[in-house]
Every structure is written in structure tokens, then in C-alpha cells.
Coordinates of N, CA and C in Angstrom, one line a residue:
M52 N 88.7 -71.0 31.6 CA 87.0 -70.5 32.6 C 86.6 -69.4 32.6
K53 N 84.7 -69.3 31.9 CA 84.5 -67.8 31.7 C 84.6 -66.6 32.8
I54 N 85.0 -65.5 31.4 CA 85.1 -64.5 32.0 C 83.5 -64.1 33.4
I55 N 83.6 -62.8 33.9 CA 82.5 -63.2 35.3 C 82.6 -61.8 34.8
K56 N 81.8 -61.3 34.6 CA 81.3 -59.7 33.5 C 79.5 -58.7 34.6
R57 N 79.3 -60.2 35.2 CA 77.6 -59.6 35.6 C 77.5 -61.0 36.4
I58 N 76.8 -60.4 37.9 CA 76.5 -61.2 39.3 C 75.3 -61.2 39.7
V59 N 74.9 -62.2 39.9 CA 73.2 -61.6 40.6 C 73.6 -62.0 41.3
V60 N 73.3 -61.1 43.0 CA 72.7 -61.2 44.5 C 71.8 -61.7 44.8
C61 N 71.6 -62.9 44.9 CA 69.9 -62.5 45.9 C 70.0 -61.9 47.1
I62 N 68.9 -61.4 47.5 CA 69.2 -60.3 48.8 C 68.1 -60.8 49.6
D63 N 66.8 -61.4 50.5 CA 66.1 -61.4 51.1 C 65.6 -60.7 52.5
F64 N 66.9 -59.7 52.7 CA 66.8 -59.2 54.1 C 66.8 -60.2 55.0
S65 N 67.3 -61.2 54.7 CA 67.9 -62.2 56.3 C 68.9 -61.8 57.3
V66 N 69.1 -62.2 58.0 CA 70.3 -61.7 58.7 C 71.6 -62.2 57.9
Y67 N 71.8 -63.1 57.1 CA 72.7 -63.7 56.2 C 72.8 -63.0 55.1
S68 N 72.3 -61.9 54.9 CA 72.3 -61.0 53.4 C 73.4 -60.1 53.3
P69 N 73.9 -59.3 55.3 CA 75.3 -58.5 54.7 C 76.4 -59.5 54.1
D70 N 76.6 -60.9 54.7 CA 77.3 -61.1 53.9 C 77.8 -62.6 52.9
I71 N 76.0 -62.5 51.8 CA 76.1 -61.9 50.8 C 76.7 -61.3 50.1
I72 N 76.3 -60.3 49.8 CA 76.9 -59.0 49.7 C 78.4 -58.7 49.4
E73 N 78.8 -59.1 50.7 CA 80.3 -58.6 50.8 C 81.3 -59.4 50.2
Y74 N 80.3 -60.4 50.3 CA 81.2 -62.0 49.7 C 81.2 -61.2 47.6
A75 N 80.1 -61.5 47.4 CA 79.5 -60.8 45.8 C 80.7 -60.0 46.2
A76 N 80.8 -58.5 46.9 CA 81.7 -57.5 45.5 C 82.8 -57.9 46.2
G77 N 83.1 -58.4 46.9 CA 84.8 -58.9 47.1 C 84.7 -59.2 45.6
V78 N 84.7 -60.8 44.9 CA 84.4 -61.1 43.4 C 84.6 -60.5 42.5
A79 N 83.3 -59.1 42.9 CA 83.1 -58.2 41.5 C 84.3 -57.5 41.6
E80 N 84.0 -57.4 42.5 CA 86.3 -56.8 43.1 C 86.9 -57.4 41.9
R81 N 87.1 -57.9 42.1 CA 87.9 -58.3 41.4 C 88.0 -59.1 39.9
T82 N 87.1 -59.0 39.8 CA 86.3 -59.3 38.2 C 86.1 -58.6 38.0
S83 N 86.5 -56.7 38.2 CA 85.7 -55.8 37.5 C 84.1 -56.3 36.7
A84 N 83.9 -57.1 37.4 CA 82.2 -57.3 37.6 C 80.9 -56.9 38.1
E85 N 79.8 -56.0 37.2 CA 78.6 -55.7 37.9 C 78.4 -56.4 38.9
I86 N 77.9 -56.3 40.2 CA 76.1 -56.9 41.1 C 75.3 -56.8 40.8
I87 N 75.0 -57.4 40.3 CA 73.0 -56.8 40.1 C 72.2 -57.9 41.5
A88 N 71.8 -56.2 42.4 CA 70.7 -56.3 43.7 C 69.8 -57.7 43.7
V89 N 69.4 -58.6 44.0 CA 67.6 -58.8 43.3 C 67.2 -59.5 44.2
N90 N 65.6 -58.6 44.8 CA 65.1 -58.8 45.7 C 63.7 -59.4 44.7
V91 N 62.8 -60.5 45.4 CA 61.5 -61.0 45.3 C 61.1 -60.6 46.4
I92 N 59.7 -60.3 45.6 CA 58.3 -60.0 47.0 C 57.3 -61.1 46.3
N93 N 57.7 -62.1 47.1 CA 56.8 -63.4 47.1 C 55.8 -63.3 47.3
K94 N 55.1 -64.0 46.5 CA 53.2 -64.5 45.3 C 52.4 -64.5 46.4
R95 N 53.0 -65.2 47.2 CA 52.4 -65.4 48.9 C 51.8 -64.9 49.8
L96 N 53.3 -64.1 49.9 CA 52.4 -62.1 50.5 C 51.1 -62.2 49.8
I97 N 51.1 -61.4 48.8 CA 50.6 -61.1 47.3 C 49.1 -61.4 47.9
E98 N 49.5 -62.9 47.3 CA 48.0 -63.3 47.5 C 47.4 -63.2 48.9
S99 N 48.0 -62.8 49.5 CA 47.6 -63.7 51.5 C 46.3 -61.7 51.5
L100 N 48.1 -60.7 51.3 CA 46.4 -60.1 51.8 C 45.5 -59.5 50.6
K101 N 45.1 -59.6 49.2 CA 44.2 -59.6 48.6 C 43.2 -60.8 49.5
N102 N 43.4 -62.1 50.0 CA 42.6 -63.1 50.9 C 41.4 -62.2 51.7
E103 N 43.4 -61.0 52.7 CA 43.3 -60.7 53.7 C 42.2 -59.3 53.8
F104 N 41.7 -58.4 53.2 CA 41.2 -57.1 52.7 C 40.2 -57.8 50.6
D105 N 39.6 -57.7 51.4 CA 38.0 -58.9 50.5 C 37.4 -58.0 49.8
E106 N 36.6 -57.5 48.7 CA 36.0 -56.6 48.2 C 34.8 -56.0 49.3
S107 N 35.7 -56.5 51.1 CA 34.6 -54.9 51.8 C 35.7 -54.0 52.1
N108 N 36.4 -54.0 52.2 CA 36.7 -52.9 52.6 C 38.5 -53.3 51.8
Y109 N 38.2 -52.7 50.3 CA 39.1 -52.5 49.4 C 39.7 -51.2 49.8
R110 N 38.5 -49.7 50.5 CA 38.4 -48.7 50.3 C 39.4 -48.1 51.2
T111 N 40.2 -49.0 52.1 CA 40.6 -48.9 53.5 C 43.1 -49.3 53.3
F112 N 42.2 -50.6 51.2 CA 43.5 -50.5 51.6 C 44.2 -50.4 49.9
S113 N 45.0 -51.0 49.9 CA 45.3 -50.5 48.1 C 46.9 -51.7 47.8
L114 N 46.0 -52.7 47.1 CA 47.0 -53.3 46.9 C 48.0 -53.2 46.1
E115 N 48.5 -52.0 44.4 CA 48.9 -51.2 44.7 C 49.0 -51.0 45.0
K116 N 48.6 -49.5 46.4 CA 49.7 -48.5 46.5 C 50.5 -49.2 48.3
F117 N 49.8 -50.8 48.6 CA 51.2 -51.4 49.6 C 52.2 -51.8 48.2
T118 N 51.9 -52.5 47.0 CA 53.2 -53.0 46.3 C 54.0 -51.8 45.4
G119 N 53.6 -50.3 45.2 CA 54.6 -48.8 45.4 C 55.0 -49.4 46.4
D120 N 54.3 -49.2 47.7 CA 55.3 -48.8 48.9 C 56.7 -49.5 49.3
E121 N 56.6 -50.8 49.2 CA 56.9 -52.2 49.7 C 58.6 -52.3 48.1
I122 N 57.5 -51.8 46.9 CA 59.1 -51.9 46.1 C 60.0 -50.2 47.1
E123 N 59.7 -49.8 46.9 CA 60.4 -48.2 48.0 C 60.6 -48.5 48.9
K124 N 60.7 -49.5 50.0 CA 61.2 -49.4 50.9 C 62.0 -50.4 51.1
R125 N 62.5 -51.9 50.0 CA 62.9 -52.8 48.8 C 63.9 -52.3 48.9
T126 N 64.2 -51.4 47.8 CA 65.5 -50.7 47.2 C 65.7 -49.4 47.7
R127 N 65.2 -48.9 49.3 CA 66.0 -47.7 50.0 C 66.7 -49.0 50.8
H128 N 66.7 -50.4 50.9 CA 67.0 -50.9 52.0 C 67.8 -51.2 51.1
L129 N 68.4 -51.9 49.6 CA 69.2 -52.5 48.7 C 69.7 -51.1 48.8
D130 N 70.3 -50.3 48.7 CA 70.9 -49.5 48.5 C 71.6 -49.3 49.7
E131 N 71.4 -48.9 50.5 CA 71.7 -48.8 51.7 C 72.6 -50.2 52.5
L132 N 72.9 -51.5 51.7 CA 72.9 -52.8 52.5 C 74.2 -52.4 51.2
I133 N 74.0 -52.6 49.8 CA 74.4 -51.9 49.0 C 75.9 -50.8 49.7
G134 N 75.5 -49.7 49.8 CA 76.6 -48.3 50.7 C 77.8 -48.5 51.4
Q135 N 77.0 -49.9 52.1 CA 78.2 -50.6 53.6 C 78.8 -51.4 52.8
W136 N 78.6 -52.3 52.1 CA 79.3 -53.4 52.0 C 80.1 -53.4 50.4
V137 N 79.4 -52.2 49.6 CA 80.0 -52.8 48.5 C 81.7 -51.2 47.9
S138 N 82.4 -51.7 47.1 CA 83.3 -50.7 47.3 C 83.2 -49.7 45.6
K139 N 83.4 -47.9 45.6 CA 82.5 -47.8 44.8 C 82.7 -47.7 43.3
K140 N 84.3 -48.5 43.7 CA 85.2 -49.8 42.2 C 83.5 -49.6 41.6
V141 N 83.0 -50.8 42.4 CA 82.2 -51.8 41.8 C 81.0 -51.3 41.4
T142 N 80.5 -51.6 39.8 CA 79.1 -50.7 39.4 C 78.1 -51.8 40.1
T143 N 77.5 -51.6 40.1 CA 75.8 -52.2 41.3 C 74.4 -52.1 40.4
R144 N 74.0 -52.5 40.7 CA 72.6 -51.7 40.1 C 71.2 -52.6 41.5
T145 N 70.4 -53.1 41.5 CA 69.0 -53.0 42.7 C 67.4 -53.9 41.6
L146 N 67.4 -54.8 41.2 CA 65.8 -55.3 41.2 C 65.2 -56.3 41.8
I147 N 64.2 -55.0 41.7 CA 62.3 -55.9 42.8 C 61.4 -56.7 41.4
R148 N 61.2 -57.3 42.1 CA 60.7 -58.6 41.2 C 59.4 -58.9 42.5
S149 N 58.9 -59.4 41.9 CA 57.8 -59.8 42.6 C 57.8 -61.2 42.0
G150 N 56.9 -62.2 42.5 CA 56.2 -63.4 42.5 C 57.0 -64.8 42.8
V151 N 57.7 -65.9 42.4 CA 57.6 -66.9 43.4 C 59.3 -66.7 42.6
P152 N 59.1 -66.6 44.1 CA 61.5 -66.2 44.5 C 61.9 -67.2 42.8
F153 N 61.5 -68.8 43.5 CA 63.3 -69.1 42.6 C 62.9 -68.8 41.4
E154 N 61.3 -68.9 40.7 CA 61.6 -68.1 39.3 C 61.7 -67.1 38.6
E155 N 61.3 -65.7 39.7 CA 61.8 -64.6 39.3 C 63.5 -64.9 39.4
I156 N 63.4 -65.2 40.1 CA 65.5 -65.4 40.5 C 66.2 -66.1 38.9
L157 N 65.2 -67.5 39.1 CA 66.1 -67.7 37.1 C 65.8 -66.8 36.0
K158 N 64.9 -65.8 36.2 CA 64.1 -65.2 35.5 C 65.3 -64.1 35.4
A159 N 65.7 -62.8 36.7 CA 66.3 -62.2 36.4 C 68.3 -62.8 36.8
V160 N 68.1 -64.0 36.1 CA 69.9 -63.9 35.3 C 69.7 -64.4 34.1
D161 N 68.8 -64.9 33.5 CA 68.8 -65.0 31.8 C 68.4 -63.7 30.7
D162 N 67.2 -63.0 32.4 CA 67.9 -61.4 31.6 C 68.3 -60.3 31.4
E163 N 69.3 -60.5 32.9 CA 70.4 -59.4 33.0 C 71.3 -60.6 32.0
E164 N 72.1 -61.7 31.8 CA 73.1 -61.8 30.7 C 74.2 -62.7 32.1
A165 N 73.1 -63.7 33.3 CA 74.1 -63.5 34.4 C 75.2 -64.2 34.1
D166 N 76.5 -64.3 35.1 CA 77.1 -65.5 34.6 C 77.7 -66.2 36.2
L167 N 77.0 -65.3 37.0 CA 76.9 -65.7 38.7 C 76.2 -65.5 39.5
L168 N 75.4 -66.4 40.2 CA 74.7 -66.0 40.8 C 74.8 -66.5 41.9
V169 N 74.9 -65.0 43.5 CA 75.3 -65.6 44.7 C 73.8 -65.7 45.0
I170 N 74.2 -66.2 46.1 CA 72.8 -67.5 47.1 C 73.2 -66.6 48.3
S171 N 72.5 -67.6 49.0 CA 72.2 -68.4 51.4 C 71.3 -69.7 50.8
S172 N 72.0 -69.8 50.9 CA 70.6 -71.7 51.2 C 70.0 -71.4 52.1
R173 N 70.8 -70.4 53.6 CA 69.5 -70.2 54.2 C 68.7 -68.4 54.3
G174 N 67.6 -69.0 55.2 CA 67.1 -67.4 55.0 C 66.0 -67.4 55.1
R175 N 64.9 -67.1 55.2 CA 64.0 -66.4 55.5 C 62.5 -68.3 55.6
S176 N 62.8 -69.2 56.2 CA 62.2 -70.1 55.8 C 61.1 -70.3 56.9
N177 N 60.3 -71.3 56.4 CA 59.2 -72.3 57.6 C 58.6 -73.5 57.0
F178 N 58.2 -73.8 57.8 CA 57.6 -75.0 57.5 C 57.6 -75.6 56.2
Q179 N 56.8 -74.5 55.8 CA 55.9 -75.7 54.8 C 57.3 -75.9 53.3
D180 N 58.4 -74.2 53.3 CA 59.9 -74.4 52.4 C 60.1 -75.6 53.2
Y181 N 60.9 -76.3 53.9 CA 61.7 -77.4 54.7 C 60.5 -78.2 53.7
M182 N 59.5 -78.7 54.0 CA 58.8 -79.6 52.9 C 58.6 -80.0 52.0
F183 N 58.3 -78.6 51.3 CA 58.3 -78.7 50.0 C 60.0 -77.6 48.6
G184 N 60.8 -78.6 49.9 CA 61.5 -77.7 49.1 C 62.0 -75.8 49.1
T185 N 63.3 -76.4 49.9 CA 63.8 -74.4 49.0 C 64.2 -74.2 47.6
T186 N 63.6 -72.2 48.2 CA 64.1 -71.2 47.0 C 65.8 -72.0 46.2
A187 N 66.0 -72.2 47.3 CA 68.1 -72.4 47.0 C 68.4 -73.8 46.6
E188 N 67.6 -74.5 47.3 CA 67.7 -75.7 46.8 C 66.8 -76.1 44.9
K189 N 65.8 -75.5 44.9 CA 65.6 -75.5 43.2 C 66.7 -74.8 42.9
I190 N 66.8 -72.9 42.7 CA 67.9 -73.2 41.9 C 69.2 -73.5 42.0
F191 N 69.5 -74.7 43.3 CA 70.7 -75.0 42.4 C 70.4 -76.2 41.4
R192 N 69.3 -76.8 40.8 CA 68.8 -78.0 40.1 C 68.6 -76.5 39.0
H193 N 68.0 -75.4 38.7 CA 67.0 -74.6 37.2 C 68.4 -73.7 36.7
S194 N 69.4 -73.5 37.5 CA 70.2 -72.4 37.4 C 71.1 -72.5 36.3
P195 N 71.0 -72.1 35.6 CA 71.5 -71.9 33.6 C 73.0 -71.3 34.7
V196 N 73.5 -70.9 35.2 CA 74.9 -70.4 35.5 C 75.6 -70.8 36.5
P197 N 76.8 -70.6 37.2 CA 77.3 -71.8 38.6 C 76.3 -71.2 39.4
V198 N 76.3 -71.3 40.4 CA 75.5 -71.0 42.2 C 76.5 -71.1 42.9
L199 N 76.9 -70.0 43.4 CA 78.0 -69.5 44.4 C 76.8 -69.7 45.8
S200 N 76.7 -71.2 46.9 CA 76.1 -70.6 47.6 C 77.0 -70.4 49.7
L201 N 75.7 -69.5 49.9 CA 76.9 -69.2 50.8 C 76.2 -69.7 52.7

């Protein structure tokens, strides 16, 4: 069996997030692995904001400022989750990405040379996700590493 050195943990800030990070932390502590907590700012959110705030009101809204504020807020939230649920013995890092969630998660797995991917099979979803396939479903089909789904 392959040694687990790096675990990418997908955090979407749903009600399942504390359970996901706690479980991954347990695996990381037993295997001396590093946890890389990943959150993705969904491209659909950015596109909808671009459409909502067109040129007529560009002075009151800055997409760059929104993105920067969102990255800061999400990083803080990830740090809080890690501080609450992960032992100090476990090395952790956080990544905030922007784009199509399943694509960005799989890129993070490759970029970080992860050995394991931990996700929730449920999270923030809607009818559109149900009709066109969930992020978890796409990850199951395309992940180059084992996926632990909770």
C-alpha cells in the first residue's frame, strides 16, 4: 500500500465540513501526513456577480476587491476549522482557488502531489447540480488518487 504523505481535504463550509476535517486529521495524525485544506470560489458566483454589476454601476463594486475579501474570509474560516478540529501535531496548509470546483480540486491534487483526497459526498448543492452531476461525482470519476468520501 502507498504511504500517505499529503491529504487534500475539500472544505465547502457546509454543515459537513467539521466532520470532514476532523476525520482527515485523524488519518493524518496516524500516518504523519500533511493536510492541505482546499476551498474553491465557484466560477458561477463570479460570473453572476459580473452580470449583476455591469458597467453602469462599476464604481460601486469591484470584482477584484470582492475576490480579495472572499479569499481573506475563507482563509480565516479554514484556519478556524483547522484550529478547532486538527491536532497541533499535524502539519496543515490552506488553499483558496477560484474556478470550476471539481477541476480546481483535481488541479490541487496534482499540484500538491497528494496521496489521498477527502471529500463530502454532500454539501452545498442545488437542483442544477443534481441534474448535471455533483462535484463529488465528477471527482470520483476523474481523481488520480484514492478518494475517501464521508
